[in-house]
Tab-separated table of C-alpha atoms in Angstrom:
chain	number	residue	atom	x	y	z
A	1	MET	CA	-32.392	-9.258	-3.938
A	2	ALA	CA	-29.665	-8.112	-1.518
A	3	GLU	CA	-26.928	-5.972	-3.037
A	4	LYS	CA	-23.560	-7.697	-3.434
A	5	ALA	CA	-20.301	-6.344	-2.031
A	6	TYR	CA	-17.672	-6.697	-4.734
A	7	ILE	CA	-14.786	-7.020	-2.325
A	8	THR	CA	-11.236	-8.209	-3.127
A	9	PRO	CA	-11.241	-11.952	-2.335
A	10	GLN	CA	-7.617	-12.177	-1.219
A	11	VAL	CA	-8.147	-9.257	1.191
A	12	LEU	CA	-11.179	-10.998	2.692
A	13	LYS	CA	-9.131	-14.148	3.229
A	14	TRP	CA	-6.197	-12.187	4.646
A	15	ALA	CA	-8.502	-10.411	7.122
A	16	ARG	CA	-9.812	-13.729	8.455
A	17	GLU	CA	-6.425	-15.438	8.635
A	18	SER	CA	-4.686	-12.447	10.252
A	19	ALA	CA	-7.392	-12.526	12.948
A	20	ARG	CA	-6.775	-16.277	13.494
A	21	VAL	CA	-10.465	-17.040	12.910
A	22	ASP	CA	-11.407	-20.531	11.677
A	23	LEU	CA	-13.562	-20.896	8.577
A	24	SER	CA	-16.286	-22.620	10.570
A	25	VAL	CA	-16.442	-19.806	13.160
A	26	ALA	CA	-16.542	-17.059	10.526
A	27	ALA	CA	-19.189	-18.865	8.500
A	28	LEU	CA	-21.358	-19.351	11.575
A	29	HIS	CA	-21.058	-15.653	12.400
A	30	VAL	CA	-22.658	-14.629	9.086
A	31	LYS	CA	-24.996	-17.636	9.015
A	32	THR	CA	-23.598	-19.218	5.887
A	33	SER	CA	-21.748	-22.424	5.005
A	34	GLU	CA	-18.001	-22.921	4.986
A	35	GLU	CA	-18.221	-23.744	1.283
A	36	ARG	CA	-19.894	-20.433	0.490
A	37	LEU	CA	-17.348	-18.501	2.580
A	38	ILE	CA	-14.544	-20.250	0.685
A	39	SER	CA	-16.205	-19.229	-2.584
A	40	TRP	CA	-16.107	-15.589	-1.410
A	41	GLU	CA	-12.435	-15.886	-0.509
A	42	ASP	CA	-11.718	-17.502	-3.903
A	43	GLY	CA	-13.640	-14.859	-5.833
A	44	ILE	CA	-16.200	-17.309	-7.235
A	45	ASN	CA	-19.079	-15.578	-5.434
A	46	PHE	CA	-19.488	-12.412	-3.377
A	47	PRO	CA	-21.111	-11.735	0.002
A	48	THR	CA	-23.908	-9.232	0.410
A	49	ILE	CA	-23.030	-5.818	1.787
A	50	VAL	CA	-24.622	-6.797	5.105
A	51	GLN	CA	-22.562	-10.001	5.290
A	52	ALA	CA	-19.331	-8.218	4.362
A	53	LYS	CA	-19.923	-5.553	7.001
A	54	LYS	CA	-20.544	-8.237	9.619
A	55	LEU	CA	-17.276	-9.933	8.697
A	56	ALA	CA	-15.379	-6.638	8.799
A	57	LYS	CA	-16.680	-5.973	12.300
A	58	PHE	CA	-15.939	-9.551	13.363
A	59	TYR	CA	-12.357	-9.378	12.068
A	60	LYS	CA	-11.987	-5.866	13.545
A	61	ARG	CA	-11.098	-4.306	10.188
A	62	PRO	CA	-12.574	-1.242	8.434
A	63	PHE	CA	-15.208	-2.259	5.893
A	64	ALA	CA	-13.517	-0.086	3.214
A	65	LEU	CA	-10.354	-2.190	3.572
A	66	PHE	CA	-12.104	-5.117	1.816
A	67	PHE	CA	-12.113	-3.120	-1.425
A	68	LEU	CA	-8.361	-2.513	-1.588
A	69	PRO	CA	-6.641	-4.180	-4.590
A	70	LYS	CA	-4.432	-6.267	-2.281
A	71	PRO	CA	-3.857	-6.826	1.440
A	72	PRO	CA	-2.291	-3.757	3.061
A	73	ARG	CA	0.887	-3.710	5.079
A	74	ASP	CA	-0.169	-4.591	8.594
A	75	PHE	CA	1.534	-3.946	11.911
A	76	GLN	CA	4.614	-6.130	12.332
A	77	PRO	CA	4.204	-9.050	14.758
A	78	LEU	CA	5.782	-8.372	18.140
A	79	GLN	CA	8.828	-10.428	19.042
A	80	ASP	CA	7.779	-13.482	21.000
A	81	PHE	CA	9.750	-13.684	24.251
A	82	ARG	CA	7.321	-16.190	25.716
A	83	LYS	CA	8.436	-19.463	27.244
A	84	SER	CA	8.939	-22.179	24.653
A	85	GLY	CA	5.931	-24.474	24.370
A	86	SER	CA	3.475	-21.663	25.202
A	87	LYS	CA	-0.070	-21.692	23.838
A	88	SER	CA	-0.510	-20.413	20.306
A	89	ILE	CA	-1.658	-16.820	19.945
A	90	SER	CA	-5.413	-16.794	19.346
A	91	THR	CA	-7.959	-14.245	18.090
A	92	GLY	CA	-8.332	-12.319	21.354
A	93	SER	CA	-4.585	-11.855	21.744
A	94	ILE	CA	-4.236	-10.836	18.088
A	95	PHE	CA	-6.948	-8.202	18.524
A	96	ILE	CA	-5.489	-6.647	21.687
A	97	ILE	CA	-1.993	-6.544	20.191
A	98	ARG	CA	-3.318	-4.842	17.063
A	99	GLU	CA	-5.405	-2.419	19.144
A	100	ILE	CA	-2.438	-1.336	21.282
A	101	GLN	CA	-0.185	-1.066	18.228
A	102	GLU	CA	-2.731	1.276	16.622
A	103	LYS	CA	-2.903	3.437	19.742
A	104	GLN	CA	0.875	3.496	20.147
A	105	SER	CA	1.482	4.356	16.503
A	106	TRP	CA	-0.995	7.239	16.616
A	107	ILE	CA	0.350	8.781	19.815
A	108	SER	CA	3.972	8.381	18.724
A	109	GLU	CA	3.323	10.165	15.427
A	110	LEU	CA	1.432	12.926	17.242
A	111	TYR	CA	4.332	13.527	19.636
A	112	LYS	CA	6.856	13.538	16.803
A	113	GLU	CA	4.795	16.080	14.849
A	114	ASN	CA	4.534	18.264	17.961
A	115	GLU	CA	8.302	17.902	18.491
A	116	GLU	CA	7.838	16.546	21.983
A	117	GLU	CA	10.957	15.529	23.902
A	118	LYS	CA	12.011	11.905	23.767
A	119	VAL	CA	11.501	9.767	26.879
A	120	PRO	CA	15.020	9.660	28.368
A	121	PHE	CA	15.000	6.245	30.040
A	122	VAL	CA	13.883	4.160	27.031
A	123	GLY	CA	16.846	1.928	26.202
A	124	LYS	CA	18.958	3.456	28.984
A	125	PHE	CA	20.266	-0.009	29.830
A	126	SER	CA	20.791	-3.336	28.075
A	127	ILE	CA	20.626	-6.984	28.999
A	128	ASN	CA	24.368	-6.846	29.691
A	129	ASP	CA	23.884	-4.460	32.610
A	130	ASN	CA	23.346	-5.370	36.260
A	131	PRO	CA	19.609	-6.031	36.874
A	132	VAL	CA	19.977	-4.543	40.378
A	133	GLU	CA	21.079	-1.221	38.873
A	134	VAL	CA	18.219	-1.281	36.354
A	135	ALA	CA	15.738	-1.910	39.190
A	136	LYS	CA	17.156	0.995	41.205
A	137	ASP	CA	16.901	3.305	38.196
A	138	ILE	CA	13.259	2.358	37.628
A	139	LEU	CA	12.411	3.079	41.286
A	140	THR	CA	14.317	6.369	41.244
A	141	THR	CA	12.831	7.524	37.936
A	142	LEU	CA	9.268	6.737	39.006
A	143	ASN	CA	9.861	7.947	42.570
A	144	ILE	CA	8.520	4.726	44.075
A	145	ASN	CA	9.534	3.213	47.404
A	146	PRO	CA	8.225	-0.392	47.743
A	147	LEU	CA	8.804	-0.155	51.498
A	148	ASN	CA	6.484	2.830	51.788
A	149	TYR	CA	3.640	2.658	49.275
A	150	LYS	CA	1.154	5.511	49.413
A	151	SER	CA	-1.705	3.261	48.266
A	152	LYS	CA	-3.224	0.069	49.660
A	153	ASN	CA	-3.116	-1.271	46.104
A	154	PRO	CA	0.501	-0.868	44.902
A	155	ILE	CA	-0.278	-1.554	41.237
A	156	LEU	CA	-2.379	1.625	41.080
A	157	GLU	CA	0.572	3.625	42.395
A	158	TRP	CA	2.906	2.052	39.829
A	159	VAL	CA	0.485	2.810	36.984
A	160	LYS	CA	0.017	6.424	38.087
A	161	LYS	CA	3.751	7.050	38.482
A	162	ALA	CA	4.612	5.351	35.179
A	163	GLU	CA	2.044	7.376	33.250
A	164	SER	CA	3.286	10.593	34.895
A	165	LYS	CA	6.622	9.851	33.209
A	166	GLY	CA	5.095	9.299	29.772
A	167	ILE	CA	4.565	5.516	29.743
A	168	PHE	CA	1.114	4.476	28.562
A	169	ILE	CA	-0.325	1.590	30.605
A	170	SER	CA	-3.245	-0.487	29.282
A	171	ARG	CA	-4.945	-3.094	31.488
A	172	THR	CA	-7.852	-5.276	30.410
A	173	SER	CA	-8.943	-8.902	30.307
A	174	PHE	CA	-11.363	-8.865	27.385
A	175	ILE	CA	-12.000	-7.679	23.838
A	176	HIS	CA	-15.758	-7.856	24.322
A	177	SER	CA	-18.117	-9.829	26.544
A	178	ASN	CA	-17.768	-12.990	24.446
A	179	LEU	CA	-14.013	-12.822	23.873
A	180	LYS	CA	-11.813	-12.900	26.970
A	181	LEU	CA	-8.029	-12.763	26.946
A	182	ASP	CA	-6.112	-15.848	28.030
A	183	LYS	CA	-3.414	-15.063	30.601
A	184	TYR	CA	-1.622	-18.275	29.642
A	185	GLU	CA	-1.183	-16.910	26.113
A	186	ILE	CA	-0.157	-13.386	27.078
A	187	GLN	CA	0.374	-11.879	30.507
A	188	GLY	CA	1.705	-8.676	29.041
A	189	PHE	CA	3.739	-6.978	26.350
A	190	ALA	CA	5.775	-3.833	25.859
A	191	ILE	CA	6.246	-1.577	22.850
A	192	SER	CA	9.482	0.319	23.298
A	193	ASP	CA	9.436	3.733	21.624
A	194	GLU	CA	11.428	6.899	22.314
A	195	TYR	CA	8.307	9.067	22.143
A	196	ALA	CA	5.466	6.851	23.334
A	197	PRO	CA	6.416	3.645	25.184
A	198	PHE	CA	3.343	1.485	25.720
A	199	VAL	CA	2.783	-1.376	28.155
A	200	PHE	CA	-0.100	-3.844	28.219
A	201	VAL	CA	-1.042	-5.977	31.241
A	202	ASN	CA	-3.628	-8.755	31.066
A	203	SER	CA	-5.848	-8.028	34.074
A	204	ASP	CA	-7.310	-11.551	34.106
A	205	ASP	CA	-5.258	-12.311	37.205
A	206	TRP	CA	-4.842	-11.322	40.856
A	207	ASN	CA	-3.226	-7.986	41.690
A	208	ALA	CA	0.078	-9.530	42.790
A	209	PRO	CA	0.892	-11.251	39.460
A	210	GLN	CA	-0.435	-8.195	37.608
A	211	LEU	CA	2.040	-6.005	39.483
A	212	PHE	CA	4.876	-8.402	38.685
A	213	THR	CA	3.848	-8.323	35.013
A	214	LEU	CA	3.685	-4.520	34.955
A	215	VAL	CA	7.163	-4.053	36.417
A	216	HIS	CA	8.517	-6.793	34.159
A	217	GLU	CA	7.201	-4.905	31.116
A	218	LEU	CA	8.663	-1.641	32.428
A	219	ALA	CA	12.020	-3.430	32.516
A	220	HIS	CA	11.488	-4.191	28.815
A	221	ILE	CA	11.134	-0.439	28.209
A	222	TRP	CA	14.322	0.347	30.154
A	223	ILE	CA	16.310	-2.066	27.936
A	224	SER	CA	14.293	-1.193	24.800
A	225	GLU	CA	13.073	-4.714	24.037
A	226	THR	CA	9.645	-4.794	22.378
A	227	GLY	CA	7.833	-8.103	22.698
A	228	LEU	CA	5.318	-10.502	24.245
A	229	SER	CA	5.675	-12.097	27.670
A	230	ASN	CA	4.007	-14.848	29.686
A	231	GLN	CA	4.581	-17.056	32.721
A	232	MET	CA	6.589	-14.349	34.480
A	233	SER	CA	7.696	-15.208	37.981
A	234	THR	CA	10.600	-15.273	40.385
A	235	VAL	CA	10.198	-19.055	40.190
A	236	VAL	CA	12.123	-20.260	37.156
A	237	ARG	CA	12.371	-23.913	36.302
A	238	ASP	CA	13.889	-25.200	33.051
A	239	LYS	CA	15.779	-21.981	32.361
A	240	ASP	CA	16.645	-23.209	28.877
A	241	LYS	CA	12.959	-22.728	27.929
A	242	TYR	CA	13.091	-18.999	28.759
A	243	HIS	CA	14.391	-16.228	26.545
A	244	PRO	CA	17.415	-14.460	28.123
A	245	VAL	CA	15.520	-11.159	27.979
A	246	GLU	CA	12.727	-12.645	30.114
A	247	LEU	CA	15.120	-14.012	32.693
A	248	PHE	CA	16.819	-10.615	32.919
A	249	CYS	CA	13.516	-8.727	33.268
A	250	ASN	CA	12.360	-11.155	35.958
A	251	GLU	CA	15.553	-10.374	37.897
A	252	VAL	CA	14.947	-6.649	37.512
A	253	THR	CA	11.358	-7.061	38.720
A	254	ALA	CA	12.308	-9.087	41.794
A	255	ASN	CA	14.872	-6.440	42.760
A	256	ALA	CA	12.444	-3.580	42.138
A	257	LEU	CA	9.508	-5.032	44.088
A	258	MET	CA	11.601	-6.623	46.858
A	259	PRO	CA	14.764	-4.486	47.101
A	260	ASP	CA	17.810	-5.501	49.117
A	261	LYS	CA	17.039	-2.828	51.737
A	262	LEU	CA	14.067	-4.894	52.836
A	263	PHE	CA	16.360	-7.706	53.958
A	264	GLU	CA	19.051	-5.689	55.763
A	265	GLY	CA	19.637	-7.033	59.265
A	266	VAL	CA	17.274	-9.960	58.649
A	267	ASP	CA	18.207	-13.568	59.395
A	268	GLN	CA	16.514	-16.949	59.027
A	269	SER	CA	14.707	-16.617	62.357
A	270	ASN	CA	12.553	-13.858	60.877
A	271	PHE	CA	10.809	-16.190	58.411
A	272	THR	CA	9.379	-19.222	60.177
A	273	THR	CA	5.589	-19.076	59.696
A	274	HIS	CA	3.299	-18.684	56.722
A	275	GLU	CA	1.539	-15.763	58.445
A	276	GLU	CA	4.807	-13.802	58.577
A	277	ILE	CA	5.481	-14.454	54.908
A	278	TYR	CA	1.905	-13.603	53.924
A	279	ASN	CA	1.856	-10.309	55.854
A	280	ILE	CA	5.137	-9.111	54.364
A	281	SER	CA	4.227	-10.140	50.822
A	282	LYS	CA	0.811	-8.469	51.115
A	283	PHE	CA	2.499	-5.265	52.278
A	284	LEU	CA	4.783	-5.390	49.211
A	285	GLY	CA	1.973	-6.260	46.798
A	286	VAL	CA	3.619	-9.530	45.726
A	287	SER	CA	2.608	-13.154	46.098
A	288	SER	CA	3.774	-15.235	49.056
A	289	LEU	CA	5.600	-17.508	46.631
A	290	ALA	CA	7.442	-14.597	45.003
A	291	PHE	CA	8.621	-13.371	48.380
A	292	LEU	CA	9.612	-16.870	49.479
A	293	VAL	CA	11.747	-17.361	46.382
A	294	ARG	CA	13.398	-13.965	46.805
A	295	ALA	CA	14.240	-14.682	50.449
A	296	TYR	CA	15.463	-18.179	49.551
A	297	ASN	CA	17.730	-16.837	46.791
A	298	LEU	CA	19.229	-14.435	49.347
A	299	ASN	CA	19.879	-17.393	51.702
A	300	LEU	CA	17.453	-16.049	54.291
A	301	ILE	CA	15.353	-19.208	54.355
A	302	SER	CA	16.730	-22.717	54.662
A	303	THR	CA	15.809	-25.316	52.077
A	304	VAL	CA	13.772	-27.225	54.650
A	305	ASN	CA	11.856	-24.108	55.684
A	306	TYR	CA	11.387	-23.024	52.082
A	307	ASN	CA	9.822	-26.341	51.070
A	308	ARG	CA	7.577	-26.346	54.146
A	309	LEU	CA	6.430	-22.746	53.700
A	310	LYS	CA	5.938	-23.177	49.967
A	311	ALA	CA	3.698	-26.220	50.510
A	312	GLU	CA	1.703	-24.245	53.079
A	313	ALA	CA	1.421	-21.225	50.744
A	314	ASP	CA	0.214	-23.466	47.892
A	315	SER	CA	-2.401	-25.050	50.157
A	316	LYS	CA	-3.637	-21.676	51.436
A	317	PHE	CA	-3.874	-20.342	47.907
A	318	LYS	CA	-5.943	-23.318	46.747
A	319	ASP	CA	-8.321	-22.760	49.669
A	320	PHE	CA	-8.518	-19.079	48.737
A	321	LEU	CA	-9.366	-19.899	45.105
A	322	THR	CA	-12.113	-22.275	46.227
A	323	LYS	CA	-13.661	-19.630	48.512
A	324	GLU	CA	-13.410	-16.966	45.791
A	325	ALA	CA	-15.149	-19.242	43.288
A	326	GLU	CA	-17.953	-19.890	45.793
A	327	LYS	CA	-18.343	-16.136	46.503
A	328	LYS	CA	-18.420	-15.387	42.788
A	329	ALA	CA	-21.068	-18.018	42.124
A	330	LYS	CA	-23.172	-16.749	45.048
A	331	LEU	CA	-22.907	-13.129	43.859
A	332	LYS	CA	-23.858	-14.127	40.330
A	333	GLU	CA	-26.918	-15.964	41.610
A	334	GLU	CA	-27.966	-12.991	43.773
A	335	GLN	CA	-27.593	-10.593	40.834
A	336	LYS	CA	-29.608	-12.945	38.677
A	337	ARG	CA	-32.445	-13.035	41.223
A	338	SER	CA	-32.419	-9.263	41.798
A	339	LYS	CA	-32.090	-8.570	38.055
A	340	LYS	CA	-29.691	-5.728	38.841
A	341	PRO	CA	-27.000	-4.883	36.284
A	342	ASN	CA	-23.767	-6.585	37.207
A	343	GLY	CA	-20.148	-5.967	36.396
A	344	PRO	CA	-17.868	-2.967	36.910
A	345	ASN	CA	-18.378	0.504	35.466
A	346	TYR	CA	-18.153	0.442	31.650
A	347	PHE	CA	-16.272	3.746	31.458
A	348	LEU	CA	-13.781	2.680	34.122
A	349	LEU	CA	-13.112	-0.491	32.134
A	350	GLN	CA	-12.484	1.526	28.965
A	351	LEU	CA	-10.304	3.978	30.864
A	352	ASN	CA	-8.075	1.161	32.115
A	353	ARG	CA	-8.048	-0.467	28.699
A	354	ASN	CA	-7.068	2.718	26.861
A	355	SER	CA	-4.733	4.039	29.620
A	356	ARG	CA	-5.650	7.212	31.436
A	357	LEU	CA	-2.828	9.144	29.819
A	358	PHE	CA	-3.868	8.023	26.337
A	359	THR	CA	-7.530	8.821	27.021
A	360	GLN	CA	-6.679	12.348	28.186
A	361	THR	CA	-4.471	12.934	25.132
A	362	VAL	CA	-7.136	11.791	22.670
A	363	LEU	CA	-9.880	13.827	24.359
A	364	ASP	CA	-7.658	16.935	24.335
A	365	ALA	CA	-6.877	16.431	20.634
A	366	PHE	CA	-10.578	15.966	19.858
A	367	LYS	CA	-11.683	19.031	21.810
A	368	GLY	CA	-8.903	21.034	20.174
A	369	GLY	CA	-10.144	20.098	16.716
A	370	ASN	CA	-6.955	18.185	15.896
A	371	ILE	CA	-8.661	14.821	15.388
A	372	GLN	CA	-11.947	13.783	13.780
A	373	SER	CA	-14.749	12.310	15.893
A	374	THR	CA	-14.668	8.955	14.078
A	375	GLN	CA	-10.961	8.450	14.766
A	376	ALA	CA	-11.283	9.594	18.389
A	377	SER	CA	-14.158	7.172	18.913
A	378	SER	CA	-12.196	4.323	17.311
A	379	LEU	CA	-9.090	4.988	19.413
A	380	LEU	CA	-11.058	5.098	22.677
A	381	ASN	CA	-13.619	2.326	21.958
A	382	VAL	CA	-16.328	4.756	23.085
A	383	LYS	CA	-19.063	6.542	21.120
A	384	VAL	CA	-18.564	10.297	20.790
A	385	ASN	CA	-21.789	11.126	22.612
A	386	LYS	CA	-20.433	9.181	25.614
A	387	PHE	CA	-17.190	11.184	25.822
A	388	PRO	CA	-18.499	13.402	28.678
A	389	LYS	CA	-19.124	10.326	30.841
A	390	LEU	CA	-15.704	8.925	29.975
A	391	GLU	CA	-14.054	12.226	30.881
A	392	ALA	CA	-16.022	12.415	34.130
A	393	GLN	CA	-14.655	8.985	35.064
A	394	LEU	CA	-11.159	10.228	34.262
A	395	TYR	CA	-11.320	12.735	37.127
A	396	LYS	CA	-12.869	10.465	39.742
């Protein structure tokens, strides 16, 4: 007879509910009935050790936590700056928020213990300041010139420069292969902290919206506003549905990615075709629509031209999505026939998910004997015996 796990029922229930997992889904995961799972959560019966361990892994909680006398104090929910009427936060979003909070808490405590200097620009401004000035300060601090990027992929330059100034940047689109993140739930979030500011960007999107999200979250750091964001864009309809902080950060982002200098000496005759708009927006790393809106707001495109160019941009983008879907399906079929492993490099994915700066810090602490292997492995989502491969990827 399998050995029982005499867990604390209310902790088991708390673990499931805090992960936003339905009874039916959890029961299916351990191959039992909903009624039996309820009996475990009510303390009438107990799961086996194997079943309890499976649930702990599924809820992304330490198995030992189930034996605490009562639910522990968890991380506080992040403030929700998302547009009103947004999709409810689901399991994947809960897990990534908790994961980043754990990383941020650990690194912040480490820096405090080591008496590191505080990051000077966190909370340097507020929502009452001029968004143009905030944008200029971000560009100056990070030493970025949107009119002269050093990389063909601007988001990589922004990430590198931000991390060089002590901002940890995490980018991923999944928790594991069967649990993807929904960009309509969360595009990004920021944790403002004087020692270890952390930004997350949902990479389940094209580079242009990812870049907009990243800079938007950096604006959150500059005004010290921790919280969740979604549906970020220069296009804002129904302003009453947006939090004032989001509107402000969108303004900062538009000014940072498409600064006024770009439009000096430019008149309406410069923006007449979709090709012109596309080429400029591609150079800046933004979407055609974002650039169109920026130019329109600066009165550089007439209403008639704006509507015409926007319709053309929408049509081109739909065609692009169709072609991309066809290419993806074709590639998947070819990989299936060749039986070659598909998907990007595992260690590169983990590096982006953890942030390069965070990865380097954890590896240094581990090699210096300042952190145990189990904690290092947990923080990096990588087994200890794979650390050399992860570190090799770090220097590529």
